Structures are given as C-alpha cells and as structure tokens.
Amino acid sequence: MTVVQGAPAAEYEVKLGRLSTLTGRPTHYCAGCEHGILTRLVANAIEELGLRERTVLVDSVGCSVFAHDYINTDAVQAPHGRAPAVMSGIKRVRPDLMVFAVQGDGDAVSIGLLELLYAANRAEPITIFLVNNAIYGMTGGQMAPTTPEGMVTTTTPQGRDVAETGRPLDATKLLAGLDGPSYVKRVVLPIAPMGSTDLYSARGPLEGAKSVLNAFKVQMRGGFSFVEFVSTCSINWKMSVLESKRFATETLAKLFPPGLYKDKLGVEKG
Amino acid sequence: MSRSATPLQKSLVDVDSEFCKGCSLCVVSCPQRNLKLSESFNRLGFHPAEFHYHGEKGDCTACGICYWVCPDFAIAEVRRVRR
Ligand SMILES: Cc1ncc(C[n+]2csc(CCOP(=O)(O)OP(=O)(O)O)c2C)c(N)n1
Ligand code: SF4
Ligand code: SF4
Ligand code: SF4
Ligand SMILES: [Mg+2]
C-alpha cells in the first residue's frame, strides 16, 4: 500500500486510489451518468484480479463507444449490436484472455438482441455488462425496447404506446430463461433517495462493484456472465441529475426488478 | 491536486477538481456531508466538489462512498491515518 506523507505528525495510507486500469482521460459522459460509474467499477475489478494485461474490451455502439479511451486494456470496436459475436470470436481464438463488453440497451436489446441471445445460449465464456437507461442515449433520446409505457421520447412524443410497440423487453429475464448462462444479475446502479432525508444511498454502486467482480470470476471459471445495470440518462429524459436518480430507482426499478436471477457456479456465496 | 492535512484529520479525500462535472452525487451521498460544490468554476465551467474534513453531520470516516459514486474519477484518493 502506498504511504503518503501528510503533515509532520500524521502518516496517511491510501485506502482507495488511482487505478492503472484507467487511462486518466476525462470522459465525454454527461454529468452524473452511470456509464462513468460503471467504468470505475470495471477498472477496479480488473485491477483487483490482476488481469489488465490479459483483458480485451469489445466496444459497443452507443455512449459506451469510447470506453476504450478510459479503460486501459486492449480493445476492439464491434459494429452496432455485434459485440457478443466479436467477443465469441476473440474468446475462441484466445481462451486465455478475459473478454468483456459494455453494451447499451439499444445496442444489446434492439439491434443486437440476436447476437446476445445466441452467445448466451452457446454459453460462450464472456462477460457482458448492459447499461439499461431505457432510451437511445447517444443518438438523442429515441425509444428503446426497454422504454417504459407512457415515457415521452423523441420517437414517442405522446408517450410509448404498448398497444403499438409491445411491452418493454426484459433482457435479464430472457437470458435467465436460457440454459447457457452461468450468471445473470440485475443491479439498480444509481444512487437512491432515502425516504424523507436528503441523503442518497450508495447501495447501487457498491452492489455493482461486487457484481462486476463476480461476473469476471464466472468467466474465469468458464461461464457466460451477464449483469444488467438499470441506469439513467438525465439529458434525454429531460430531468435534472437527481430527478433522474429518483425515476430510475423508484419507477424503472419496478419494471426491471434487481436480483440475482441465475448463479450456477455459486460465486455469490463465495 | 493534493491538499494539506493536519494531524487532527483522521482521513483525507483528494478531489481532482478539473475532472469534476459538479453532478453532486458525492455531495448527496456522503453520510457526513463532507463535500460541497465550490462557488468557483473549474476550466470546464463546472462548480467542482470541495472536501471539508469537518462535515455538517460529522467528520469524514474514509468510508469511500464518494469514491464509488463519482462518475468522473474526480474523487481521486481516499486516505486515512495509518494506525
Ligand atoms: C447499424 C447502425 N444503426 C444505427 C446506428 C445509430 N446508433 C448509434 S448509437 C444507437 C443507440 C444507442 O443506444 P444504447 O445502445 O441504448 O446506448 P446509450 O447511448 O443509451 O448508452 C444508434 C441507434 C449506428 N451507429 N449503426
Ligand atoms: S446521453 Fe445519456 S447515456 Fe449518454 S452520457 Fe449522456 S446521460 Fe449518459
Ligand atoms: S469518505 Fe465517506 S465520509 Fe469521507 S467524504 Fe467520502 S463519503 Fe464522506
Ligand atoms: S461525484 Fe464526482 S463529478 Fe460529481 S460532484 Fe462529486 S466529485 Fe464532482
Ligand atoms: Mg440506452
């Protein structure tokens, strides 16, 4: 542990510090966005496992498209939605590498649903983190398959009409219903307002850190792992940062309930 | 950016103010209320978070919550006095 010399009488040790798995570049994410929080959780887990030199990030298309600018591992850019297919190829050729992706809900559940389902069904030993902010963030806020009923987006100005577009798709439940995956979990990542106090709970990010670590451990033991992070997009939801935290943790969390949906290898038990 | 510490401070949080986007997630999540948005601006035009060892609800406990909730790696280090 690094020791930092403070004032003459006090010696400080770094409890939590800078990560070599982060490039040190500032992100392009909007203020308060979970894409940034997840970046640190992923970097922390890779560092804790000592796998920086053996990890490949496969970029999706969406706000996470520049994840390689921030995460200091090797990276390959996949076409929109195709990360699971590209990951399968890399992993089959180099099974010694840890292969993971951060996908958006548009990327993974809309254009790329087929690639996701088949990679999961084939039980490819890869790890996918899904940032579900219920909208197409990068392109300016169009409806996604995950958009809740009634939500106003640029393509549903009257609110999402489920009679016309079907009900919101639940990727976690779809994957948990397959035989292939070893680990399927959903975490509500944003900080959450706590009752009448003005304090917010950090349970989401803390639970997220644990889940990212477990997902990587599952891949190391040969399983397919998937964690969905219910997230926000305050910019496109047209909310303040803190309003978006309330919406995600109170409304979206009902539509997409958090939980451990599958843990074949029992990694959560330790 | 480093900050000087007095021997009375049991912990210390380093904020990289040029990384901060003033989102306030650390401010509202810190159980002791040790973080506040500054009145000044950083180069990006945001009001960056500032650390105060003596918070509104108590002294910083080095719990690390601010570190985990910050989306911009602006909470660069959480240190505590070596026991
Ligand atoms: C083949 C193709 N079709 C459409 C697009 C436009 N496009 C870019 S990102 C995106 C959706 C992003 O939404 P999501 O995956 O939810 O990511 P977010 O930005 O919300 O994290 C779309 C449709 C594209 N780049 N390529
Ligand atoms: S557009 Fe939405 S998802 Fe993208 S960085 Fe901004 S808040 Fe995050
Ligand atoms: S370490 Fe904990 S107590 Fe100290 S400033 Fe951060 S959140 Fe507050
Ligand atoms: S959470 Fe990070 S970016 Fe947001 S105000 Fe605090 S230090 Fe700044
Ligand atoms: Mg999205």
XYZ file of N, CA and C in Angstrom, chain B:
249
model
N -4.299 16.844 -7.682
C -4.231 18.001 -6.789
C -4.182 17.511 -5.350
N -3.201 17.933 -4.647
C -3.036 17.471 -3.276
C -3.508 18.548 -2.307
N -3.835 18.121 -1.122
C -4.385 19.022 -0.133
C -3.616 18.759 1.159
N -3.321 19.785 1.883
C -2.537 19.554 3.087
C -3.450 19.039 4.198
N -2.894 18.275 5.087
C -3.686 17.688 6.164
C -3.068 18.064 7.507
N -3.907 18.218 8.482
C -3.388 18.472 9.821
C -3.402 17.149 10.571
N -2.600 17.018 11.595
C -2.546 15.748 12.336
C -3.895 15.389 12.962
N -4.780 16.367 13.105
C -6.080 16.096 13.713
C -7.014 15.370 12.754
N -6.713 15.457 11.474
C -7.591 14.834 10.490
C -7.262 13.358 10.351
N -8.264 12.522 10.605
C -8.033 11.080 10.541
C -8.132 10.567 9.107
N -8.707 11.386 8.238
C -8.821 10.958 6.849
C -8.785 12.169 5.924
N -8.694 11.844 4.643
C -8.467 12.899 3.672
C -9.019 12.436 2.323
N -9.748 13.324 1.660
C -10.267 12.980 0.328
C -9.687 13.969 -0.670
N -9.057 13.437 -1.702
C -8.463 14.284 -2.741
C -9.437 14.437 -3.896
N -9.798 15.651 -4.230
C -10.679 15.875 -5.375
C -9.836 16.439 -6.520
N -9.892 15.761 -7.681
C -9.260 16.294 -8.895
C -10.273 17.267 -9.477
N -10.165 18.530 -9.128
C -11.270 19.429 -9.466
C -11.432 19.637 -10.969
N -10.362 19.422 -11.740
C -10.506 19.608 -13.192
C -11.285 18.465 -13.849
N -11.442 17.338 -13.139
C -12.230 16.217 -13.666
C -13.702 16.336 -13.282
N -13.967 17.131 -12.274
C -15.311 17.178 -11.690
C -16.295 17.879 -12.626
N -17.490 17.290 -12.758
C -18.547 17.917 -13.560
C -19.655 18.486 -12.684
N -19.403 18.570 -11.403
C -20.363 19.205 -10.494
C -21.706 18.514 -10.426
N -21.734 17.183 -10.633
C -23.013 16.469 -10.676
C -23.669 16.362 -9.300
N -22.887 16.508 -8.258
C -23.342 16.496 -6.858
C -23.665 15.109 -6.292
N -23.346 14.058 -7.015
C -23.630 12.717 -6.475
C -22.877 12.477 -5.170
N -21.615 12.935 -5.110
C -20.845 12.750 -3.873
C -21.435 13.597 -2.749
N -21.897 14.787 -3.103
C -22.433 15.704 -2.094
C -23.634 15.088 -1.389
N -24.554 14.509 -2.164
C -25.792 13.986 -1.566
C -25.621 12.568 -0.999
N -24.523 11.899 -1.328
C -24.331 10.532 -0.815
C -23.445 10.476 0.410
N -22.649 11.481 0.658
C -21.731 11.454 1.803
C -22.534 11.505 3.106
N -22.440 10.449 3.903
C -23.258 10.406 5.127
C -22.904 11.525 6.108
N -21.674 12.018 6.049
C -21.243 13.065 6.989
C -21.338 14.465 6.398
N -21.697 14.531 5.114
C -21.780 15.836 4.442
C -20.422 16.562 4.431
N -19.404 15.847 3.999
C -18.073 16.448 3.940
C -17.782 17.104 2.602
N -18.689 16.960 1.645
C -18.418 17.513 0.317
C -19.456 18.562 -0.039
N -18.978 19.610 -0.689
C -19.848 20.719 -1.100
C -19.400 21.163 -2.471
N -20.313 21.719 -3.253
C -19.875 22.265 -4.536
C -19.296 23.656 -4.288
N -18.164 23.906 -4.898
C -17.471 25.189 -4.721
C -18.243 26.311 -5.418
N -18.032 27.521 -4.974
C -18.660 28.653 -5.672
C -17.858 29.040 -6.903
N -16.597 28.612 -6.954
C -15.769 28.946 -8.112
C -15.977 27.917 -9.226
N -15.423 28.200 -10.379
C -15.574 27.329 -11.546
C -14.262 26.624 -11.858
N -14.349 25.429 -12.431
C -13.134 24.829 -12.985
C -13.046 25.203 -14.466
N -12.031 24.660 -15.163
C -11.825 25.075 -16.555
C -12.985 24.688 -17.467
N -13.693 23.610 -17.077
C -14.830 23.175 -17.899
C -16.077 24.011 -17.629
N -16.020 24.853 -16.594
C -17.169 25.689 -16.278
C -18.102 25.083 -15.252
N -17.647 24.004 -14.582
C -18.472 23.387 -13.540
C -18.039 23.899 -12.171
N -18.952 23.820 -11.206
C -18.610 24.098 -9.819
C -18.075 22.802 -9.218
N -16.782 22.696 -8.999
C -16.255 21.402 -8.532
C -16.522 21.145 -7.056
N -16.545 19.874 -6.696
C -16.750 19.494 -5.294
C -15.505 19.855 -4.483
N -15.763 20.220 -3.243
C -14.680 20.558 -2.307
C -14.819 19.686 -1.077
N -13.699 19.242 -0.552
C -13.725 18.381 0.638
C -13.503 19.207 1.901
N -14.333 18.955 2.903
C -14.156 19.579 4.222
C -14.147 18.463 5.257
N -13.050 18.302 5.941
C -12.936 17.195 6.904
C -14.061 17.231 7.936
N -14.344 18.422 8.447
C -15.451 18.542 9.399
C -16.729 18.794 8.600
N -17.564 17.764 8.468
C -18.790 17.901 7.675
C -19.945 18.387 8.518
N -21.078 18.619 7.840
C -22.276 19.100 8.552
C -22.765 18.085 9.578
N -22.563 16.787 9.274
C -23.075 15.751 10.184
C -21.967 15.089 10.985
N -20.718 15.380 10.657
C -19.616 14.749 11.389
C -18.336 14.775 10.578
N -17.292 14.177 11.139
C -16.008 14.145 10.450
C -15.980 13.003 9.433
N -15.175 13.192 8.407
C -15.036 12.162 7.368
C -14.541 10.865 7.995
N -15.175 9.763 7.610
C -14.817 8.455 8.171
C -14.007 7.609 7.181
N -13.661 8.197 6.041
C -12.958 7.465 4.976
C -13.755 6.256 4.501
N -15.082 6.362 4.513
C -15.924 5.230 4.123
C -15.795 4.903 2.638
N -15.428 5.892 1.823
C -15.206 5.639 0.406
C -16.443 5.768 -0.473
N -17.565 6.103 0.104
C -18.791 6.220 -0.701
C -18.615 7.237 -1.827
N -18.015 8.367 -1.513
C -17.831 9.401 -2.534
C -17.010 8.870 -3.711
N -16.035 8.034 -3.390
C -15.165 7.455 -4.421
C -15.981 6.561 -5.366
N -16.847 5.737 -4.797
C -17.599 4.785 -5.626
C -18.716 5.442 -6.417
N -19.276 6.534 -5.927
C -20.396 7.139 -6.662
C -19.942 8.142 -7.714
N -18.704 8.588 -7.675
C -18.269 9.628 -8.620
C -18.102 9.062 -10.029
N -18.851 9.572 -11.006
C -18.760 9.035 -12.363
C -17.529 9.528 -13.121
N -16.822 10.489 -12.570
C -15.733 11.115 -13.322
C -14.349 10.922 -12.726
N -14.199 9.972 -11.834
C -12.898 9.678 -11.210
C -12.309 10.931 -10.561
N -13.185 11.871 -10.204
C -12.705 13.132 -9.632
C -12.391 12.969 -8.147
N -13.034 11.976 -7.524
C -12.627 11.642 -6.154
C -11.442 10.703 -6.344
N -10.253 11.294 -6.363
C -9.077 10.552 -6.812
C -8.535 9.621 -5.741
N -8.549 10.085 -4.509
C -7.988 9.258 -3.440
C -8.744 9.469 -2.145
N -8.901 8.383 -1.411
C -9.408 8.470 -0.041
C -8.296 7.897 0.835
N -7.792 8.714 1.747
C -6.688 8.264 2.606
C -7.121 8.294 4.069
N -6.473 7.490 4.840
C -6.745 7.535 6.287
C -5.423 7.441 7.028
N -5.453 7.900 8.258
C -4.246 7.870 9.079
C -3.837 6.425 9.286
N -2.547 6.185 9.101
C -2.026 4.831 9.297
C -2.069 4.508 10.785
N -2.689 3.396 11.091
C -2.806 3.034 12.503
C -1.528 2.420 13.021
